[in-house]
PDB file of C-alpha atoms and ligand atoms in Angstrom:
ATOM      1  CA  UNK A   1     111.012 117.250  95.276  1.00 95.00           C
ATOM      2  CA  UNK A   2     110.941 117.501  98.779  1.00 96.00           C
ATOM      3  CA  UNK A   3     108.731 119.736 101.192  1.00 97.00           C
ATOM      4  CA  UNK A   4     108.218 120.210 104.695  1.00 97.00           C
ATOM      5  CA  UNK A   5     104.925 120.399 106.312  1.00 96.00           C
ATOM      6  CA  UNK A   6     104.885 121.075 110.017  1.00 94.00           C
ATOM      7  CA  UNK A   7     106.984 118.392 111.517  1.00 94.00           C
ATOM      8  CA  UNK A   8     106.606 116.167 108.569  1.00 98.00           C
ATOM      9  CA  UNK A   9     108.384 115.795 105.188  1.00 98.00           C
ATOM     10  CA  UNK A  10     106.812 114.947 101.876  1.00 98.00           C
ATOM     11  CA  UNK A  11     108.916 113.543  99.047  1.00 98.00           C
ATOM     12  CA  UNK A  12     108.067 113.070  95.623  1.00 98.00           C
ATOM     13  CA  UNK A  13     110.274 110.492  93.678  1.00 98.00           C
ATOM     14  CA  UNK A  14     110.732 108.294  90.755  1.00 98.00           C
ATOM     15  CA  UNK A  15     111.385 104.794  91.879  1.00 98.00           C
ATOM     16  CA  UNK A  16     110.478 101.194  92.637  1.00 98.00           C
ATOM     17  CA  UNK A  17     108.112 101.081  95.583  1.00 98.00           C
ATOM     18  CA  UNK A  18     109.503  97.508  96.376  1.00 98.00           C
ATOM     19  CA  UNK A  19     112.854  98.863  97.238  1.00 98.00           C
ATOM     20  CA  UNK A  20     111.526 101.434  99.822  1.00 98.00           C
ATOM     21  CA  UNK A  21     113.007 101.074 103.290  1.00 98.00           C
ATOM     22  CA  UNK A  22     110.236 102.949 104.968  1.00 98.00           C
ATOM     23  CA  UNK A  23     108.197 101.362 107.826  1.00 98.00           C
ATOM     24  CA  UNK A  24     105.508 100.788 105.373  1.00 98.00           C
ATOM     25  CA  UNK A  25     104.748 100.659 101.827  1.00 98.00           C
ATOM     26  CA  UNK A  26     101.347 100.868 100.654  1.00 99.00           C
ATOM     27  CA  UNK A  27     100.019  98.377  97.944  1.00 98.00           C
ATOM     28  CA  UNK A  28      97.238  99.253  95.294  1.00 98.00           C
ATOM     29  CA  UNK A  29      95.698  96.074  95.806  1.00 98.00           C
ATOM     30  CA  UNK A  30      92.439  94.593  94.459  1.00 97.00           C
ATOM     31  CA  UNK A  31      89.734  93.518  96.852  1.00 97.00           C
ATOM     32  CA  UNK A  32      90.744  89.943  96.784  1.00 97.00           C
ATOM     33  CA  UNK A  33      94.118  90.586  98.103  1.00 97.00           C
ATOM     34  CA  UNK A  34      95.486  87.675  96.278  1.00 96.00           C
ATOM     35  CA  UNK A  35      97.858  89.656  94.314  1.00 92.00           C
ATOM     36  CA  UNK A  36      97.714  90.685  90.523  1.00 90.00           C
ATOM     37  CA  UNK A  37      99.529  92.844  88.132  1.00 93.00           C
ATOM     38  CA  UNK A  38     101.286  96.106  88.184  1.00 96.00           C
ATOM     39  CA  UNK A  39     102.368  97.323  91.715  1.00 98.00           C
ATOM     40  CA  UNK A  40     100.501  94.603  93.421  1.00 98.00           C
ATOM     41  CA  UNK A  41     102.311  91.904  91.567  1.00 98.00           C
ATOM     42  CA  UNK A  42     105.654  93.461  92.259  1.00 98.00           C
ATOM     43  CA  UNK A  43     105.102  93.892  95.961  1.00 98.00           C
ATOM     44  CA  UNK A  44     103.992  90.280  96.139  1.00 98.00           C
ATOM     45  CA  UNK A  45     107.081  89.026  94.040  1.00 98.00           C
ATOM     46  CA  UNK A  46     109.318  90.941  96.331  1.00 98.00           C
ATOM     47  CA  UNK A  47     107.719  90.046  99.480  1.00 98.00           C
ATOM     48  CA  UNK A  48     107.627  86.284  98.762  1.00 98.00           C
ATOM     49  CA  UNK A  49     105.010  83.670  99.223  1.00 97.00           C
ATOM     50  CA  UNK A  50     104.437  84.534 102.823  1.00 98.00           C
ATOM     51  CA  UNK A  51     102.760  87.657 101.915  1.00 98.00           C
ATOM     52  CA  UNK A  52     100.075  85.707  99.956  1.00 98.00           C
ATOM     53  CA  UNK A  53      99.714  83.487 102.894  1.00 98.00           C
ATOM     54  CA  UNK A  54      99.023  86.380 105.276  1.00 98.00           C
ATOM     55  CA  UNK A  55      96.627  87.986 103.006  1.00 98.00           C
ATOM     56  CA  UNK A  56      94.763  84.511 102.834  1.00 98.00           C
ATOM     57  CA  UNK A  57      94.693  84.477 106.605  1.00 98.00           C
ATOM     58  CA  UNK A  58      93.650  88.102 106.847  1.00 98.00           C
ATOM     59  CA  UNK A  59      90.695  87.484 104.461  1.00 97.00           C
ATOM     60  CA  UNK A  60      89.418  84.529 106.628  1.00 97.00           C
ATOM     61  CA  UNK A  61      90.038  85.974 110.022  1.00 97.00           C
ATOM     62  CA  UNK A  62      89.563  89.780 109.626  1.00 97.00           C
ATOM     63  CA  UNK A  63      87.228  89.959 106.476  1.00 98.00           C
ATOM     64  CA  UNK A  64      85.104  86.882 106.881  1.00 97.00           C
ATOM     65  CA  UNK A  65      86.207  85.859 103.356  1.00 96.00           C
ATOM     66  CA  UNK A  66      84.541  88.966 101.930  1.00 97.00           C
ATOM     67  CA  UNK A  67      86.719  90.901  99.487  1.00 98.00           C
ATOM     68  CA  UNK A  68      88.247  94.231 100.816  1.00 98.00           C
ATOM     69  CA  UNK A  69      86.000  97.302 100.092  1.00 98.00           C
ATOM     70  CA  UNK A  70      87.130 100.069  97.985  1.00 98.00           C
ATOM     71  CA  UNK A  71      88.725 102.771  99.939  1.00 98.00           C
ATOM     72  CA  UNK A  72      89.516 100.573 102.618  1.00 98.00           C
ATOM     73  CA  UNK A  73      92.994  99.425 103.982  1.00 98.00           C
ATOM     74  CA  UNK A  74      94.503  96.410 105.958  1.00 98.00           C
ATOM     75  CA  UNK A  75      97.987  95.816 107.096  1.00 98.00           C
ATOM     76  CA  UNK A  76     100.316  92.781 106.827  1.00 98.00           C
ATOM     77  CA  UNK A  77     104.124  92.228 107.730  1.00 98.00           C
ATOM     78  CA  UNK A  78     106.631  93.029 104.741  1.00 98.00           C
ATOM     79  CA  UNK A  79     108.434  89.816 104.768  1.00 98.00           C
ATOM     80  CA  UNK A  80     111.224  89.906 102.397  1.00 98.00           C
ATOM     81  CA  UNK A  81     110.709  93.406 101.521  1.00 98.00           C
ATOM     82  CA  UNK A  82     112.890  96.261 103.165  1.00 98.00           C
ATOM     83  CA  UNK A  83     109.672  97.709 104.488  1.00 98.00           C
ATOM     84  CA  UNK A  84     108.494  96.270 107.684  1.00 98.00           C
ATOM     85  CA  UNK A  85     104.838  96.429 106.721  1.00 98.00           C
ATOM     86  CA  UNK A  86     102.510  96.355 103.620  1.00 98.00           C
ATOM     87  CA  UNK A  87      99.291  98.358 103.960  1.00 98.00           C
ATOM     88  CA  UNK A  88      96.851  96.971 101.304  1.00 98.00           C
ATOM     89  CA  UNK A  89      94.308  99.337 100.047  1.00 98.00           C
ATOM     90  CA  UNK A  90      91.754  99.266  97.219  1.00 98.00           C
ATOM     91  CA  UNK A  91      91.586 102.129  94.663  1.00 98.00           C
ATOM     92  CA  UNK A  92      88.356 102.871  93.006  1.00 98.00           C
ATOM     93  CA  UNK A  93      88.037 101.470  89.152  1.00 98.00           C
ATOM     94  CA  UNK A  94      87.437 104.646  87.168  1.00 98.00           C
ATOM     95  CA  UNK A  95      83.820 104.846  86.083  1.00 95.00           C
ATOM     96  CA  UNK A  96      82.037 108.025  85.404  1.00 91.00           C
ATOM     97  CA  UNK A  97      78.784 106.801  86.886  1.00 95.00           C
ATOM     98  CA  UNK A  98      80.601 106.392  90.240  1.00 94.00           C
ATOM     99  CA  UNK A  99      79.889 109.648  92.050  1.00 95.00           C
ATOM    100  CA  UNK A 100      81.820 108.826  94.777  1.00 98.00           C
ATOM    101  CA  UNK A 101      85.126 107.789  93.283  1.00 98.00           C
ATOM    102  CA  UNK A 102      87.137 110.695  94.417  1.00 98.00           C
ATOM    103  CA  UNK A 103      86.147 110.185  97.919  1.00 98.00           C
ATOM    104  CA  UNK A 104      87.208 106.656  97.688  1.00 98.00           C
ATOM    105  CA  UNK A 105      90.425 107.444  96.421  1.00 98.00           C
ATOM    106  CA  UNK A 106      91.023 109.980  98.946  1.00 98.00           C
ATOM    107  CA  UNK A 107      89.770 107.323 101.551  1.00 98.00           C
ATOM    108  CA  UNK A 108      92.794 104.916 100.465  1.00 99.00           C
ATOM    109  CA  UNK A 109      95.296 107.464 101.401  1.00 99.00           C
ATOM    110  CA  UNK A 110      93.491 108.473 104.763  1.00 98.00           C
ATOM    111  CA  UNK A 111      92.814 104.966 105.910  1.00 98.00           C
ATOM    112  CA  UNK A 112      96.456 104.053 105.040  1.00 98.00           C
ATOM    113  CA  UNK A 113      97.657 106.854 107.497  1.00 98.00           C
ATOM    114  CA  UNK A 114      94.964 105.677 110.048  1.00 98.00           C
ATOM    115  CA  UNK A 115      96.559 102.365 110.132  1.00 98.00           C
ATOM    116  CA  UNK A 116     100.193 103.400 110.178  1.00 98.00           C
ATOM    117  CA  UNK A 117      99.438 105.668 113.011  1.00 98.00           C
ATOM    118  CA  UNK A 118      97.719 102.745 114.939  1.00 98.00           C
ATOM    119  CA  UNK A 119     101.139 100.644 114.233  1.00 98.00           C
ATOM    120  CA  UNK A 120     102.936 103.821 115.353  1.00 98.00           C
ATOM    121  CA  UNK A 121     104.857 103.950 112.220  1.00 98.00           C
ATOM    122  CA  UNK A 122     106.505 107.092 111.262  1.00 98.00           C
ATOM    123  CA  UNK A 123     107.528 106.449 107.347  1.00 98.00           C
ATOM    124  CA  UNK A 124     105.267 105.372 104.622  1.00 98.00           C
ATOM    125  CA  UNK A 125     105.609 105.214 100.850  1.00 99.00           C
ATOM    126  CA  UNK A 126     102.664 105.350  98.464  1.00 99.00           C
ATOM    127  CA  UNK A 127     102.244 104.477  94.825  1.00 98.00           C
ATOM    128  CA  UNK A 128      99.894 106.292  92.310  1.00 98.00           C
ATOM    129  CA  UNK A 129      96.848 104.305  93.461  1.00 98.00           C
ATOM    130  CA  UNK A 130      94.231 103.636  90.760  1.00 98.00           C
ATOM    131  CA  UNK A 131      95.975 105.222  87.902  1.00 98.00           C
ATOM    132  CA  UNK A 132      97.292 101.925  86.268  1.00 97.00           C
ATOM    133  CA  UNK A 133      94.836  99.018  85.368  1.00 97.00           C
ATOM    134  CA  UNK A 134      92.190 100.905  87.210  1.00 97.00           C
ATOM    135  CA  UNK A 135      92.384 103.949  84.676  1.00 98.00           C
ATOM    136  CA  UNK A 136      91.785 106.679  87.220  1.00 98.00           C
ATOM    137  CA  UNK A 137      92.829 109.889  85.150  1.00 98.00           C
ATOM    138  CA  UNK A 138      96.395 110.527  86.568  1.00 98.00           C
ATOM    139  CA  UNK A 139      95.797 114.382  86.786  1.00 98.00           C
ATOM    140  CA  UNK A 140      92.827 113.967  88.828  1.00 98.00           C
ATOM    141  CA  UNK A 141      94.247 111.219  90.988  1.00 98.00           C
ATOM    142  CA  UNK A 142      97.506 113.316  91.734  1.00 98.00           C
ATOM    143  CA  UNK A 143      95.219 116.384  92.890  1.00 98.00           C
ATOM    144  CA  UNK A 144      93.236 114.170  95.170  1.00 98.00           C
ATOM    145  CA  UNK A 145      96.510 112.262  96.510  1.00 98.00           C
ATOM    146  CA  UNK A 146      98.361 115.522  97.120  1.00 98.00           C
ATOM    147  CA  UNK A 147      95.448 117.382  98.563  1.00 98.00           C
ATOM    148  CA  UNK A 148      94.658 114.414 101.053  1.00 98.00           C
ATOM    149  CA  UNK A 149      98.289 113.836 102.044  1.00 98.00           C
ATOM    150  CA  UNK A 150      99.035 117.535 102.638  1.00 98.00           C
ATOM    151  CA  UNK A 151      95.863 118.062 104.462  1.00 98.00           C
ATOM    152  CA  UNK A 152      96.743 115.075 106.748  1.00 98.00           C
ATOM    153  CA  UNK A 153     100.200 116.246 107.270  1.00 98.00           C
ATOM    154  CA  UNK A 154      98.940 119.636 108.335  1.00 96.00           C
ATOM    155  CA  UNK A 155      97.126 118.165 111.181  1.00 96.00           C
ATOM    156  CA  UNK A 156      99.015 115.348 112.339  1.00 97.00           C
ATOM    157  CA  UNK A 157     102.634 114.771 113.261  1.00 97.00           C
ATOM    158  CA  UNK A 158     103.340 111.818 111.255  1.00 98.00           C
ATOM    159  CA  UNK A 159     106.950 111.710 110.056  1.00 98.00           C
ATOM    160  CA  UNK A 160     108.247 110.795 106.489  1.00 98.00           C
ATOM    161  CA  UNK A 161     105.900 110.538 103.467  1.00 98.00           C
ATOM    162  CA  UNK A 162     107.196 109.209 100.198  1.00 98.00           C
ATOM    163  CA  UNK A 163     105.267 109.052  96.957  1.00 98.00           C
ATOM    164  CA  UNK A 164     107.096 106.895  94.537  1.00 98.00           C
ATOM    165  CA  UNK A 165     106.303 107.308  91.011  1.00 98.00           C
ATOM    166  CA  UNK A 166     107.163 104.884  88.403  1.00 98.00           C
ATOM    167  CA  UNK A 167     107.865 107.008  85.593  1.00 98.00           C
ATOM    168  CA  UNK A 168     109.060 110.550  84.850  1.00 98.00           C
ATOM    169  CA  UNK A 169     105.863 111.543  83.185  1.00 98.00           C
ATOM    170  CA  UNK A 170     103.770 110.397  86.467  1.00 98.00           C
ATOM    171  CA  UNK A 171     106.346 112.220  88.492  1.00 98.00           C
ATOM    172  CA  UNK A 172     105.905 115.323  86.623  1.00 98.00           C
ATOM    173  CA  UNK A 173     102.060 115.291  87.017  1.00 98.00           C
ATOM    174  CA  UNK A 174     102.304 114.723  90.812  1.00 98.00           C
ATOM    175  CA  UNK A 175     104.998 117.497  91.096  1.00 98.00           C
ATOM    176  CA  UNK A 176     102.785 120.149  89.454  1.00 98.00           C
ATOM    177  CA  UNK A 177      99.743 118.885  91.531  1.00 98.00           C
ATOM    178  CA  UNK A 178     101.729 119.421  94.625  1.00 98.00           C
ATOM    179  CA  UNK A 179     103.056 122.986  93.390  1.00 97.00           C
ATOM    180  CA  UNK A 180      99.530 124.126  92.586  1.00 96.00           C
ATOM    181  CA  UNK A 181      98.332 123.120  96.238  1.00 95.00           C
ATOM    182  CA  UNK A 182     101.537 125.056  97.737  1.00 92.00           C
ATOM    183  CA  UNK A 183     101.015 128.087  95.381  1.00 90.00           C
ATOM    184  CA  UNK A 184      97.316 128.244  96.341  1.00 85.00           C
ATOM    185  CA  UNK A 185      97.519 127.922 100.087  1.00 74.00           C
TER     186      UNK A 185
HETATM  187  P1  ADP B 201      95.812 100.165  89.997  1.00 86.75           P
HETATM  188  O1  ADP B 201      95.044  98.860  89.785  1.00 86.75           O
HETATM  189  O2  ADP B 201      95.505 100.793  91.207  1.00 86.75           O
HETATM  190  O3  ADP B 201      95.608 101.076  89.003  1.00 86.75           O
HETATM  191  P2  ADP B 201      98.520  99.376  89.083  1.00 86.75           P
HETATM  192  O4  ADP B 201      99.404  98.605  89.778  1.00 86.75           O
HETATM  193  O5  ADP B 201      97.864  98.964  87.842  1.00 86.75           O
HETATM  194  O6  ADP B 201      97.268  99.944  90.077  1.00 86.75           O
HETATM  195  O7  ADP B 201      99.158 100.917  88.851  1.00 86.75           O
HETATM  196  C1  ADP B 201      99.388 102.065  89.827  1.00 86.75           C
HETATM  197  C2  ADP B 201     100.481 102.565  89.493  1.00 86.75           C
HETATM  198  O8  ADP B 201     101.837 101.815  90.224  1.00 86.75           O
HETATM  199  C3  ADP B 201     100.627 103.120  88.073  1.00 86.75           C
HETATM  200  O9  ADP B 201     101.219 104.174  88.051  1.00 86.75           O
HETATM  201  C4  ADP B 201     101.974 102.002  87.774  1.00 86.75           C
HETATM  202  O10 ADP B 201     102.883 102.696  86.846  1.00 86.75           O
HETATM  203  C5  ADP B 201     102.637 101.890  89.083  1.00 86.75           C
HETATM  204  N1  ADP B 201     103.698 100.936  89.571  1.00 86.75           N
HETATM  205  C6  ADP B 201     103.543  99.830  88.959  1.00 86.75           C
HETATM  206  N2  ADP B 201     104.830  98.986  89.307  1.00 86.75           N
HETATM  207  C7  ADP B 201     105.383  99.734  90.414  1.00 86.75           C
HETATM  208  C8  ADP B 201     106.388  99.646  91.338  1.00 86.75           C
HETATM  209  N3  ADP B 201     107.307  98.646  91.364  1.00 86.75           N
HETATM  210  N4  ADP B 201     106.905 100.851  92.077  1.00 86.75           N
HETATM  211  C9  ADP B 201     105.981 101.958  92.189  1.00 86.75           C
HETATM  212  N5  ADP B 201     105.070 102.135  91.206  1.00 86.75           N
HETATM  213  C10 ADP B 201     104.732 101.272  90.567  1.00 86.75           C
END
């Protein structure tokens, strides 16, 4: 599914984010930036050891060895990936006692766009942040992601945005969230 918003395109597809040749791909990282399972593990594996080294350097030089905060984003080269850059962002771990988790998830998308813009990038691929090991309910995450991305593209000339879903089921959820937004606007 592909739609046009101003000068921008937003595409939803089923695929592997490590194969996307957009300027940047976004990693649903954990705060340590040291890799992990899921999409994080797949990205580190495909990018090669240099990515881990770059993340280590970044932790030291930009984060003073602190973990990256939830909703925040940092950027590294893509090394062996077809994408030139990886934007690492930390999604919220689903927790009904956290009143700001929706905002934190929206921040992941917004801060990724902010970095991409700073680097003058014009294409970006996102995975479904927080809906794997972090257990954020996917219907809710999809609404937040699609609302945040479409709002952003309505106000900024960015370029091309891909939402790369890893299963047919996830794709269907995001497609319906996007359709609801289009129909209600
Ligand atoms: P989180 O910790 O933010 O929940 P996960 O990596 O556990 O991150 O899951 C986020 C989403 O990424 C899940 O929907 C998962 O199916 C998906 N995913 C895993 N591997 C890939 C991949 N190679 N490309 C795109 N999406 C992926």
